[in-house]
Amino acid sequence: MIKNALYATTPDKWKLALKRYKPTKGKISKYPVILCHGLGANASCMDFGREGSKKWEKYSLAAYLHEGGESGVKFDVWVAELRGRNGSQTFSPLRHPEKYNWCIDDYITKDIPSIISFVRRTYYKEKKLRPKVFWVGKSMGGMIAYAYGEGKGKNFLKGVVTMGSP
């Protein structure tokens, strides 16, 4: 599990871990950024190293966006773990085989909407705003954003950035 994680719950009861890096001062974007890993990966591909460490500052995309990068504009960064990944709730396949009867469509129709809804609800509680979000996806994390954005999901996306997605 991820230390200090927040959890978005899907309609089929998976608890998806989210690590948040919330800027407190400086020029802050009004749109949050959600970072999503690819197939066979986890949040570490977007958020490498322990927060505050030299490795984190050098190699973490989450750190780069949170700290303002080259532009000085800081983002409220949310690093997501999709179902079945170490940071998110997992189930014993022997005791709950039904929980593992899912496919990429579940990422698109359940995981992404649950993650985005959680982020927007959190913003509403804090700022009385429900902003659209930027989604940054690596490989499959970008591919599922394409599919999500083709439907009603486009109403909740400010933009999508993909890395290594066809």
mmCIF file of C-alpha atoms in Angstrom:
data_model
loop_
_atom_site.group_PDB
_atom_site.id
_atom_site.type_symbol
_atom_site.label_atom_id
_atom_site.label_comp_id
_atom_site.label_asym_id
_atom_site.label_seq_id
_atom_site.Cartn_x
_atom_site.Cartn_y
_atom_site.Cartn_z
ATOM 1 C CA MET A 1 0.000 0.000 0.000
ATOM 2 C CA ILE A 2 1.094 3.599 -0.561
ATOM 3 C CA LYS A 3 1.897 5.696 2.503
ATOM 4 C CA ASN A 4 -0.615 8.534 3.006
ATOM 5 C CA ALA A 5 -2.684 7.364 0.036
ATOM 6 C CA LEU A 6 -6.211 8.470 -0.685
ATOM 7 C CA TYR A 7 -8.600 5.969 -2.263
ATOM 8 C CA ALA A 8 -11.184 6.261 -5.022
ATOM 9 C CA THR A 9 -13.734 3.437 -5.004
ATOM 10 C CA THR A 10 -15.018 1.974 -8.268
ATOM 11 C CA PRO A 11 -18.615 0.792 -8.810
ATOM 12 C CA ASP A 12 -17.389 -2.812 -8.437
ATOM 13 C CA LYS A 13 -15.705 -1.968 -5.093
ATOM 14 C CA TRP A 14 -12.030 -1.792 -6.050
ATOM 15 C CA LYS A 15 -10.163 0.812 -3.981
ATOM 16 C CA LEU A 16 -7.730 2.694 -6.209
ATOM 17 C CA ALA A 17 -4.778 4.414 -4.539
ATOM 18 C CA LEU A 18 -4.019 8.045 -5.265
ATOM 19 C CA LYS A 19 -0.951 9.886 -4.000
ATOM 20 C CA ARG A 20 -1.442 13.640 -3.934
ATOM 21 C CA TYR A 21 1.166 16.383 -4.122
ATOM 22 C CA LYS A 22 -0.650 19.618 -3.364
ATOM 23 C CA PRO A 23 1.262 22.885 -3.833
ATOM 24 C CA THR A 24 0.759 25.462 -1.099
ATOM 25 C CA LYS A 25 2.325 28.622 -2.502
ATOM 26 C CA GLY A 26 3.463 30.203 -5.723
ATOM 27 C CA LYS A 27 1.775 30.283 -9.122
ATOM 28 C CA ILE A 28 -0.603 27.294 -9.078
ATOM 29 C CA SER A 29 -2.581 25.965 -12.048
ATOM 30 C CA LYS A 30 -6.329 25.869 -11.530
ATOM 31 C CA TYR A 31 -6.413 22.452 -13.198
ATOM 32 C CA PRO A 32 -5.196 19.338 -11.370
ATOM 33 C CA VAL A 33 -3.029 16.755 -13.130
ATOM 34 C CA ILE A 34 -3.590 13.006 -12.859
ATOM 35 C CA LEU A 35 -0.636 10.768 -13.756
ATOM 36 C CA CYS A 36 -1.383 7.194 -14.825
ATOM 37 C CA HIS A 37 1.027 4.293 -15.354
ATOM 38 C CA GLY A 38 0.964 1.802 -18.201
ATOM 39 C CA LEU A 39 0.309 -1.929 -18.467
ATOM 40 C CA GLY A 40 2.542 -4.016 -16.244
ATOM 41 C CA ALA A 41 3.706 -0.924 -14.354
ATOM 42 C CA ASN A 42 2.668 1.027 -11.291
ATOM 43 C CA ALA A 43 2.795 4.570 -9.944
ATOM 44 C CA SER A 44 6.583 4.443 -9.565
ATOM 45 C CA CYS A 45 7.030 5.060 -13.292
ATOM 46 C CA MET A 46 5.483 8.524 -12.758
ATOM 47 C CA ASP A 47 6.612 9.135 -9.195
ATOM 48 C CA PHE A 48 10.070 7.692 -8.652
ATOM 49 C CA GLY A 49 11.850 7.915 -5.324
ATOM 50 C CA ARG A 50 10.948 9.046 -1.837
ATOM 51 C CA GLU A 51 9.331 12.501 -1.686
ATOM 52 C CA GLY A 52 11.951 15.172 -1.063
ATOM 53 C CA SER A 53 14.912 12.931 -1.955
ATOM 54 C CA LYS A 54 17.432 13.791 -4.676
ATOM 55 C CA LYS A 55 16.153 10.868 -6.792
ATOM 56 C CA TRP A 56 12.578 12.154 -6.439
ATOM 57 C CA GLU A 57 13.579 15.662 -7.486
ATOM 58 C CA LYS A 58 15.632 14.358 -10.421
ATOM 59 C CA TYR A 59 13.510 11.501 -11.813
ATOM 60 C CA SER A 60 9.896 11.990 -10.716
ATOM 61 C CA LEU A 61 7.439 13.534 -13.178
ATOM 62 C CA ALA A 62 5.145 14.132 -10.199
ATOM 63 C CA ALA A 63 7.898 16.162 -8.501
ATOM 64 C CA TYR A 64 8.625 18.143 -11.673
ATOM 65 C CA LEU A 65 4.988 19.186 -12.099
ATOM 66 C CA HIS A 66 4.458 19.780 -8.377
ATOM 67 C CA GLU A 67 7.562 21.990 -8.107
ATOM 68 C CA GLY A 68 6.724 24.075 -11.186
ATOM 69 C CA GLY A 69 9.185 22.718 -13.740
ATOM 70 C CA GLU A 70 10.675 25.263 -16.152
ATOM 71 C CA SER A 71 7.607 27.531 -16.250
ATOM 72 C CA GLY A 72 7.219 28.008 -12.514
ATOM 73 C CA VAL A 73 3.550 26.980 -12.712
ATOM 74 C CA LYS A 74 2.906 24.391 -10.015
ATOM 75 C CA PHE A 75 0.292 21.677 -10.362
ATOM 76 C CA ASP A 76 -1.803 19.782 -7.875
ATOM 77 C CA VAL A 77 -0.558 16.323 -8.869
ATOM 78 C CA TRP A 78 -2.444 13.072 -8.306
ATOM 79 C CA VAL A 79 -0.563 9.837 -9.034
ATOM 80 C CA ALA A 80 -3.017 6.998 -9.706
ATOM 81 C CA GLU A 81 -2.726 3.239 -9.286
ATOM 82 C CA LEU A 82 -5.197 1.264 -11.395
ATOM 83 C CA ARG A 83 -6.886 -1.918 -10.152
ATOM 84 C CA GLY A 84 -4.620 -4.839 -9.453
ATOM 85 C CA ARG A 85 -1.520 -2.746 -8.736
ATOM 86 C CA ASN A 86 0.439 -2.854 -5.493
ATOM 87 C CA GLY A 87 -0.743 0.484 -4.131
ATOM 88 C CA SER A 88 -4.400 -0.252 -4.749
ATOM 89 C CA GLN A 89 -6.493 -2.811 -2.942
ATOM 90 C CA THR A 90 -5.889 -6.329 -4.148
ATOM 91 C CA PHE A 91 -7.736 -9.555 -3.514
ATOM 92 C CA SER A 92 -6.602 -13.140 -3.200
ATOM 93 C CA PRO A 93 -7.264 -14.756 -6.590
ATOM 94 C CA LEU A 94 -7.953 -18.050 -4.817
ATOM 95 C CA ARG A 95 -10.610 -16.583 -2.513
ATOM 96 C CA HIS A 96 -12.072 -14.013 -4.910
ATOM 97 C CA PRO A 97 -11.560 -15.232 -8.495
ATOM 98 C CA GLU A 98 -14.530 -13.111 -9.631
ATOM 99 C CA LYS A 99 -12.552 -9.954 -8.816
ATOM 100 C CA TYR A 100 -10.044 -10.845 -11.526
ATOM 101 C CA ASN A 101 -12.602 -11.112 -14.303
ATOM 102 C CA TRP A 102 -11.826 -7.683 -15.714
ATOM 103 C CA CYS A 103 -10.210 -6.186 -18.794
ATOM 104 C CA ILE A 104 -9.046 -2.886 -20.247
ATOM 105 C CA ASP A 105 -12.673 -1.784 -20.628
ATOM 106 C CA ASP A 106 -12.950 -1.703 -16.827
ATOM 107 C CA TYR A 107 -10.083 0.791 -16.664
ATOM 108 C CA ILE A 108 -11.984 2.984 -19.130
ATOM 109 C CA THR A 109 -15.518 2.633 -17.745
ATOM 110 C CA LYS A 110 -14.817 2.230 -14.010
ATOM 111 C CA ASP A 111 -11.300 3.211 -12.940
ATOM 112 C CA ILE A 112 -10.839 6.482 -14.838
ATOM 113 C CA PRO A 113 -14.325 7.825 -14.004
ATOM 114 C CA SER A 114 -13.847 6.922 -10.323
ATOM 115 C CA ILE A 115 -10.431 8.580 -10.151
ATOM 116 C CA ILE A 116 -11.551 11.762 -11.914
ATOM 117 C CA SER A 117 -14.741 11.948 -9.860
ATOM 118 C CA PHE A 118 -12.746 11.567 -6.624
ATOM 119 C CA VAL A 119 -10.344 14.372 -7.598
ATOM 120 C CA ARG A 120 -13.188 16.686 -8.628
ATOM 121 C CA ARG A 121 -15.176 15.944 -5.431
ATOM 122 C CA THR A 122 -12.096 16.695 -3.353
ATOM 123 C CA TYR A 123 -11.696 20.021 -5.148
ATOM 124 C CA TYR A 124 -15.328 20.837 -4.550
ATOM 125 C CA LYS A 125 -14.945 20.187 -0.807
ATOM 126 C CA GLU A 126 -11.832 22.372 -0.640
ATOM 127 C CA LYS A 127 -12.536 25.172 -3.109
ATOM 128 C CA LYS A 128 -16.173 24.841 -4.189
ATOM 129 C CA LEU A 129 -14.897 24.165 -7.706
ATOM 130 C CA ARG A 130 -15.136 21.126 -9.975
ATOM 131 C CA PRO A 131 -12.393 21.713 -12.512
ATOM 132 C CA LYS A 132 -11.661 19.660 -15.544
ATOM 133 C CA VAL A 133 -8.429 17.688 -15.188
ATOM 134 C CA PHE A 134 -5.302 17.068 -17.195
ATOM 135 C CA TRP A 135 -4.602 13.350 -17.666
ATOM 136 C CA VAL A 136 -1.006 12.284 -18.324
ATOM 137 C CA GLY A 137 -0.742 8.644 -19.303
ATOM 138 C CA LYS A 138 2.211 6.423 -20.083
ATOM 139 C CA SER A 139 1.617 3.729 -22.701
ATOM 140 C CA MET A 140 -1.666 2.021 -21.749
ATOM 141 C CA GLY A 141 -2.367 4.880 -19.303
ATOM 142 C CA GLY A 142 -2.583 7.134 -22.352
ATOM 143 C CA MET A 143 -4.518 4.666 -24.487
ATOM 144 C CA ILE A 144 -7.294 4.374 -21.906
ATOM 145 C CA ALA A 145 -7.487 8.178 -21.777
ATOM 146 C CA TYR A 146 -8.072 8.248 -25.552
ATOM 147 C CA ALA A 147 -11.017 5.889 -25.176
ATOM 148 C CA TYR A 148 -12.398 7.672 -22.109
ATOM 149 C CA GLY A 149 -12.197 11.025 -23.909
ATOM 150 C CA GLU A 150 -14.220 9.732 -26.866
ATOM 151 C CA GLY A 151 -17.359 9.463 -24.733
ATOM 152 C CA LYS A 152 -18.903 11.583 -21.996
ATOM 153 C CA GLY A 153 -15.499 11.685 -20.330
ATOM 154 C CA LYS A 154 -14.448 14.499 -22.666
ATOM 155 C CA ASN A 155 -16.583 16.801 -20.505
ATOM 156 C CA PHE A 156 -14.206 16.253 -17.569
ATOM 157 C CA LEU A 157 -10.855 16.459 -19.370
ATOM 158 C CA LYS A 158 -8.990 19.732 -19.852
ATOM 159 C CA GLY A 159 -6.349 17.896 -21.833
ATOM 160 C CA VAL A 160 -4.565 14.588 -22.330
ATOM 161 C CA VAL A 161 -0.816 14.060 -22.670
ATOM 162 C CA THR A 162 0.481 10.623 -23.598
ATOM 163 C CA MET A 163 3.959 9.120 -23.523
ATOM 164 C CA GLY A 164 4.640 6.014 -25.572
ATOM 165 C CA SER A 165 0.972 5.532 -26.453
ATOM 166 C CA PRO A 166 0.201 4.577 -30.064
#
